[in-house]
Short mmCIF file of C-alpha atoms in Angstrom, two decimals:
data_model
loop_
_atom_site.label_atom_id
_atom_site.label_comp_id
_atom_site.label_asym_id
_atom_site.label_seq_id
_atom_site.Cartn_x
_atom_site.Cartn_y
_atom_site.Cartn_z
CA UNK V 1 11.33 -13.03 25.12
CA UNK V 2 14.03 -13.55 22.22
CA UNK V 3 13.02 -14.71 18.68
CA UNK V 4 15.11 -15.18 15.80
CA UNK V 5 14.03 -13.63 12.42
CA UNK V 6 15.27 -15.03 9.07
CA UNK V 7 15.51 -12.54 6.10
CA UNK V 8 15.47 -13.49 2.34
CA UNK V 9 15.78 -11.93 -0.96
CA UNK V 10 15.46 -7.99 -1.03
CA UNK V 11 15.15 -8.02 3.02
CA UNK V 12 18.48 -9.06 3.25
CA UNK V 13 19.79 -6.17 1.36
CA UNK V 14 17.77 -3.80 3.53
CA UNK V 15 18.74 -5.48 6.67
CA UNK V 16 22.36 -6.32 5.86
CA UNK V 17 21.78 -9.59 7.56
CA UNK V 18 20.32 -13.22 7.04
CA UNK V 19 19.04 -13.37 10.49
CA UNK V 20 18.48 -11.13 13.61
CA UNK V 21 17.73 -12.10 17.28
CA UNK V 22 14.93 -9.69 18.43
CA UNK V 23 13.83 -9.06 22.08
CA UNK V 24 10.13 -8.60 22.62
CA UNK V 25 7.93 -7.99 25.72
CA UNK V 26 5.61 -10.94 26.74
CA UNK V 27 3.16 -11.69 25.37
CA UNK V 28 3.89 -10.93 21.73
CA UNK V 29 2.52 -12.05 18.39
CA UNK V 30 3.84 -12.01 14.99
CA UNK V 31 2.16 -8.43 14.33
CA UNK V 32 4.28 -7.06 17.27
CA UNK V 33 7.45 -8.34 15.84
CA UNK V 34 6.55 -6.95 12.38
CA UNK V 35 6.02 -3.34 13.94
CA UNK V 36 9.38 -3.60 15.72
CA UNK V 37 11.22 -4.78 12.60
CA UNK V 38 9.81 -1.77 10.51
CA UNK V 39 10.77 0.68 13.29
CA UNK V 40 14.21 -0.62 13.06
CA UNK V 41 14.32 -0.91 9.21
CA UNK V 42 11.53 1.42 7.65
CA UNK V 43 12.41 0.32 4.23
CA UNK V 44 10.70 -3.05 5.03
CA UNK V 45 7.33 -1.45 5.41
CA UNK V 46 6.39 -1.75 1.62
CA UNK V 47 6.84 -5.57 1.94
CA UNK V 48 4.00 -5.70 4.46
CA UNK V 49 0.87 -5.93 2.19
CA UNK V 50 2.30 -9.24 0.47
CA UNK V 51 4.42 -10.56 3.18
CA UNK V 52 4.05 -14.17 4.39
CA UNK V 53 5.14 -15.35 7.81
CA UNK V 54 6.23 -18.62 9.08
CA UNK V 55 6.81 -19.51 12.76
CA UNK V 56 8.65 -22.58 13.51
CA UNK V 57 8.47 -23.77 9.93
CA UNK V 58 4.61 -23.31 9.81
CA UNK V 59 2.67 -20.67 7.98
CA UNK V 60 1.35 -18.04 10.60
CA UNK V 61 -0.79 -14.72 10.58
CA UNK V 62 0.00 -11.61 12.32
CA UNK V 63 -2.24 -12.72 15.41
CA UNK V 64 -0.05 -15.83 15.85
CA UNK V 65 1.50 -15.94 19.46
CA UNK V 66 5.26 -16.03 19.73
CA UNK V 67 7.35 -17.88 22.30
CA UNK V 68 10.73 -17.59 23.48
CA UNK V 69 13.21 -19.13 21.20
CA UNK V 70 10.63 -19.03 18.22
CA UNK V 71 12.16 -18.86 14.66
CA UNK V 72 10.15 -16.42 12.48
CA UNK V 73 10.77 -16.50 8.65
CA UNK V 74 9.73 -13.40 6.67
CA UNK V 75 8.73 -14.81 3.31
CA UNK V 76 8.51 -12.50 0.44
CA UNK V 77 6.58 -13.16 -2.78
CA UNK V 78 8.30 -16.06 -4.60
CA UNK V 79 10.04 -15.74 -7.85
CA UNK V 80 8.61 -16.50 -11.05
CA UNK V 81 9.24 -13.20 -13.28
CA UNK V 82 9.30 -9.84 -11.88
CA UNK V 83 5.87 -8.74 -10.63
CA UNK V 84 5.56 -4.92 -9.74
CA UNK V 85 5.75 -3.93 -6.28
CA UNK V 86 2.44 -3.73 -4.66
CA UNK V 87 2.93 -0.42 -3.09
CA UNK V 88 4.53 2.29 -5.24
CA UNK V 89 4.81 5.82 -6.13
CA UNK V 90 6.40 7.12 -9.34
CA UNK V 91 6.15 9.32 -12.38
CA UNK V 92 5.53 6.30 -14.66
CA UNK V 93 2.02 5.45 -16.30
CA UNK V 94 0.06 3.07 -14.15
CA UNK V 95 -0.89 -0.42 -15.45
CA UNK V 96 -3.95 -1.84 -13.84
CA UNK V 97 -3.64 -5.29 -15.48
CA UNK V 98 -0.05 -5.95 -13.89
CA UNK V 99 -1.61 -5.16 -10.45
CA UNK V 100 -4.61 -7.62 -10.95
CA UNK V 101 -2.20 -10.27 -11.81
CA UNK V 102 0.04 -9.41 -8.93
CA UNK V 103 -2.61 -9.66 -6.32
CA UNK V 104 -4.35 -12.80 -7.66
CA UNK V 105 -4.50 -16.03 -5.62
CA UNK V 106 -6.47 -19.24 -5.87
CA UNK V 107 -8.49 -18.70 -2.71
CA UNK V 108 -9.42 -15.14 -3.79
CA UNK V 109 -12.80 -15.24 -5.61
CA UNK V 110 -13.07 -11.24 -6.11
CA UNK V 111 -10.81 -8.58 -7.41
CA UNK V 112 -11.75 -4.87 -7.26
CA UNK V 113 -9.85 -2.21 -9.26
CA UNK V 114 -10.37 1.43 -8.51
CA UNK V 115 -8.71 4.02 -10.85
CA UNK V 116 -8.73 7.63 -10.04
CA UNK V 117 -8.56 9.51 -13.29
CA UNK V 118 -7.50 13.14 -13.94
CA UNK V 119 -10.87 14.94 -14.98
CA UNK V 120 -11.23 18.17 -16.84
CA UNK V 121 -13.02 20.23 -14.01
CA UNK V 122 -12.89 20.91 -10.24
CA UNK V 123 -15.38 23.07 -8.06
CA UNK V 124 -16.82 24.41 -11.26
CA UNK V 125 -13.75 25.46 -12.88
CA UNK V 126 -12.23 24.11 -16.01
CA UNK V 127 -8.94 22.13 -15.55
CA UNK V 128 -6.12 21.77 -18.18
CA UNK V 129 -4.07 19.30 -16.40
CA UNK V 130 -2.81 17.97 -12.96
CA UNK V 131 0.40 17.95 -11.09
CA UNK V 132 1.05 15.65 -8.09
CA UNK V 133 4.11 15.88 -5.61
CA UNK V 134 4.87 13.43 -2.98
CA UNK V 135 7.31 13.18 0.20
CA UNK V 136 8.72 9.98 -1.47
CA UNK V 137 10.88 8.74 1.69
CA UNK V 138 7.53 8.52 3.60
CA UNK V 139 4.83 8.10 0.96
CA UNK V 140 5.41 4.34 0.21
CA UNK V 141 5.54 3.56 3.88
CA UNK V 142 2.29 5.05 4.50
CA UNK V 143 0.63 3.43 1.50
CA UNK V 144 2.06 0.06 3.16
CA UNK V 145 0.46 0.92 6.41
CA UNK V 146 -2.89 1.81 4.83
CA UNK V 147 -2.67 -1.56 3.04
CA UNK V 148 -1.80 -3.55 6.00
CA UNK V 149 -4.60 -1.86 8.14
CA UNK V 150 -7.19 -2.70 5.37
CA UNK V 151 -6.20 -6.46 5.15
CA UNK V 152 -6.71 -6.58 9.05
CA UNK V 153 -9.88 -4.60 9.06
CA UNK V 154 -11.68 -6.19 5.85
CA UNK V 155 -10.05 -9.66 5.93
CA UNK V 156 -8.79 -9.26 2.36
CA UNK V 157 -5.92 -10.69 0.39
CA UNK V 158 -3.20 -8.84 -1.34
CA UNK V 159 -3.55 -5.13 -1.89
CA UNK V 160 -1.84 -3.15 -4.44
CA UNK V 161 -1.81 0.78 -4.31
CA UNK V 162 0.10 2.67 -6.98
CA UNK V 163 0.03 6.45 -7.16
CA UNK V 164 1.33 8.61 -9.84
CA UNK V 165 3.48 11.86 -9.34
CA UNK V 166 4.39 14.58 -11.90
CA UNK V 167 2.48 16.22 -14.50
CA UNK V 168 -0.71 14.43 -15.73
CA UNK V 169 -2.80 15.05 -18.65
CA UNK V 170 -6.55 14.94 -18.59
CA UNK V 171 -7.56 11.32 -18.93
CA UNK V 172 -4.54 9.80 -17.37
CA UNK V 173 -4.59 7.46 -14.30
CA UNK V 174 -3.41 9.14 -10.99
CA UNK V 175 -3.99 6.40 -8.48
CA UNK V 176 -4.76 2.59 -8.68
CA UNK V 177 -6.13 0.49 -5.92
CA UNK V 178 -6.45 -3.15 -6.53
CA UNK V 179 -7.85 -5.56 -3.67
CA UNK V 180 -8.21 -9.23 -3.92
CA UNK V 181 -10.70 -10.68 -1.43
CA UNK V 182 -12.56 -14.17 -0.97
CA UNK V 183 -15.73 -12.34 -1.61
CA UNK V 184 -16.80 -9.11 -3.31
CA UNK V 185 -18.09 -7.19 -0.31
CA UNK V 186 -15.01 -7.22 1.42
CA UNK V 187 -13.17 -6.04 -1.77
CA UNK V 188 -15.40 -3.25 -2.46
CA UNK V 189 -15.27 -2.00 1.05
CA UNK V 190 -11.69 -2.08 1.50
CA UNK V 191 -11.07 -0.38 -1.90
CA UNK V 192 -13.31 2.65 -0.96
CA UNK V 193 -11.76 2.85 2.75
CA UNK V 194 -8.16 2.67 1.19
CA UNK V 195 -9.02 5.63 -1.16
CA UNK V 196 -10.37 7.60 1.78
CA UNK V 197 -7.27 7.10 3.87
CA UNK V 198 -4.95 7.89 0.94
CA UNK V 199 -6.64 11.16 0.62
CA UNK V 200 -6.49 11.81 4.33
CA UNK V 201 -2.95 10.87 5.20
CA UNK V 202 -0.75 10.03 2.27
CA UNK V 203 1.94 12.95 1.97
CA UNK V 204 0.84 13.40 -1.82
CA UNK V 205 -0.41 16.68 -2.98
CA UNK V 206 -2.35 17.64 -6.04
CA UNK V 207 -2.20 20.81 -8.09
CA UNK V 208 -4.94 21.98 -10.31
CA UNK V 209 -3.68 23.72 -13.45
CA UNK V 210 -6.63 25.62 -14.65
CA UNK V 211 -7.69 26.31 -18.12
CA UNK V 212 -7.26 30.06 -17.71
CA UNK V 213 -3.52 29.49 -17.05
CA UNK V 214 -3.36 29.79 -13.36
CA UNK V 215 -2.77 26.99 -10.86
CA UNK V 216 -3.74 26.17 -7.27
CA UNK V 217 -2.62 23.69 -4.86
CA UNK V 218 -5.75 21.48 -3.70
CA UNK V 219 -6.35 20.05 -0.09
CA UNK V 220 -7.87 16.75 0.94
CA UNK V 221 -11.65 15.98 0.69
CA UNK V 222 -12.48 17.98 3.96
CA UNK V 223 -11.33 21.16 2.44
CA UNK V 224 -13.05 20.71 -1.01
CA UNK V 225 -15.82 23.22 -1.86
CA UNK V 226 -19.53 22.37 -1.20
CA UNK V 227 -21.03 20.61 -4.15
CA UNK V 228 -17.87 19.28 -5.78
CA UNK V 229 -18.29 15.62 -6.83
CA UNK V 230 -15.84 13.44 -5.04
CA UNK V 231 -13.84 10.82 -7.05
#
């Protein structure tokens, strides 16, 4: 089948086009189309957590089936100020209030915020500071994939994930996960699952700068020494 995709705002800058005809194998749904577009234009991936879709001028979800000749509009967040990106990796301090506002929606009755903070110890050793590095071209795409998977798995609304890189003092926030959902159980479950996935697959690495002046790169949860408290 052939479907026509319409792009708006920053999507047009990424694709260099206002529209595109895409060929898909039948049967196909909106989610299949989105996966094909991200393969062609990887920079679209960060839009995934906040993207709305319309098929033939009607709002649709990823499971909505497509037909030959369908017109699919990819609708980014509407204007009205400059909200922060929902998936972001940077060396700037993290702002939870801005992300709570960014995911808010009238139908969402619960918002859960998780903040991972640099602590002064690890595996029984005193920590002076932390350092994070990331493979930036891939990191935000992975965060977008995690957010998209969480929305489908837990049925949440918008999800924001911001991760800090660079040098962090003790007490500074290293990662924020903000989840909006209709009910609290889904929001809490999604936030915990997201943090587990970030630690497992995001190309972001942590280095402990010990109080004795030495430093060490630390692996994921599975490689932590027994008895170490998990964040």
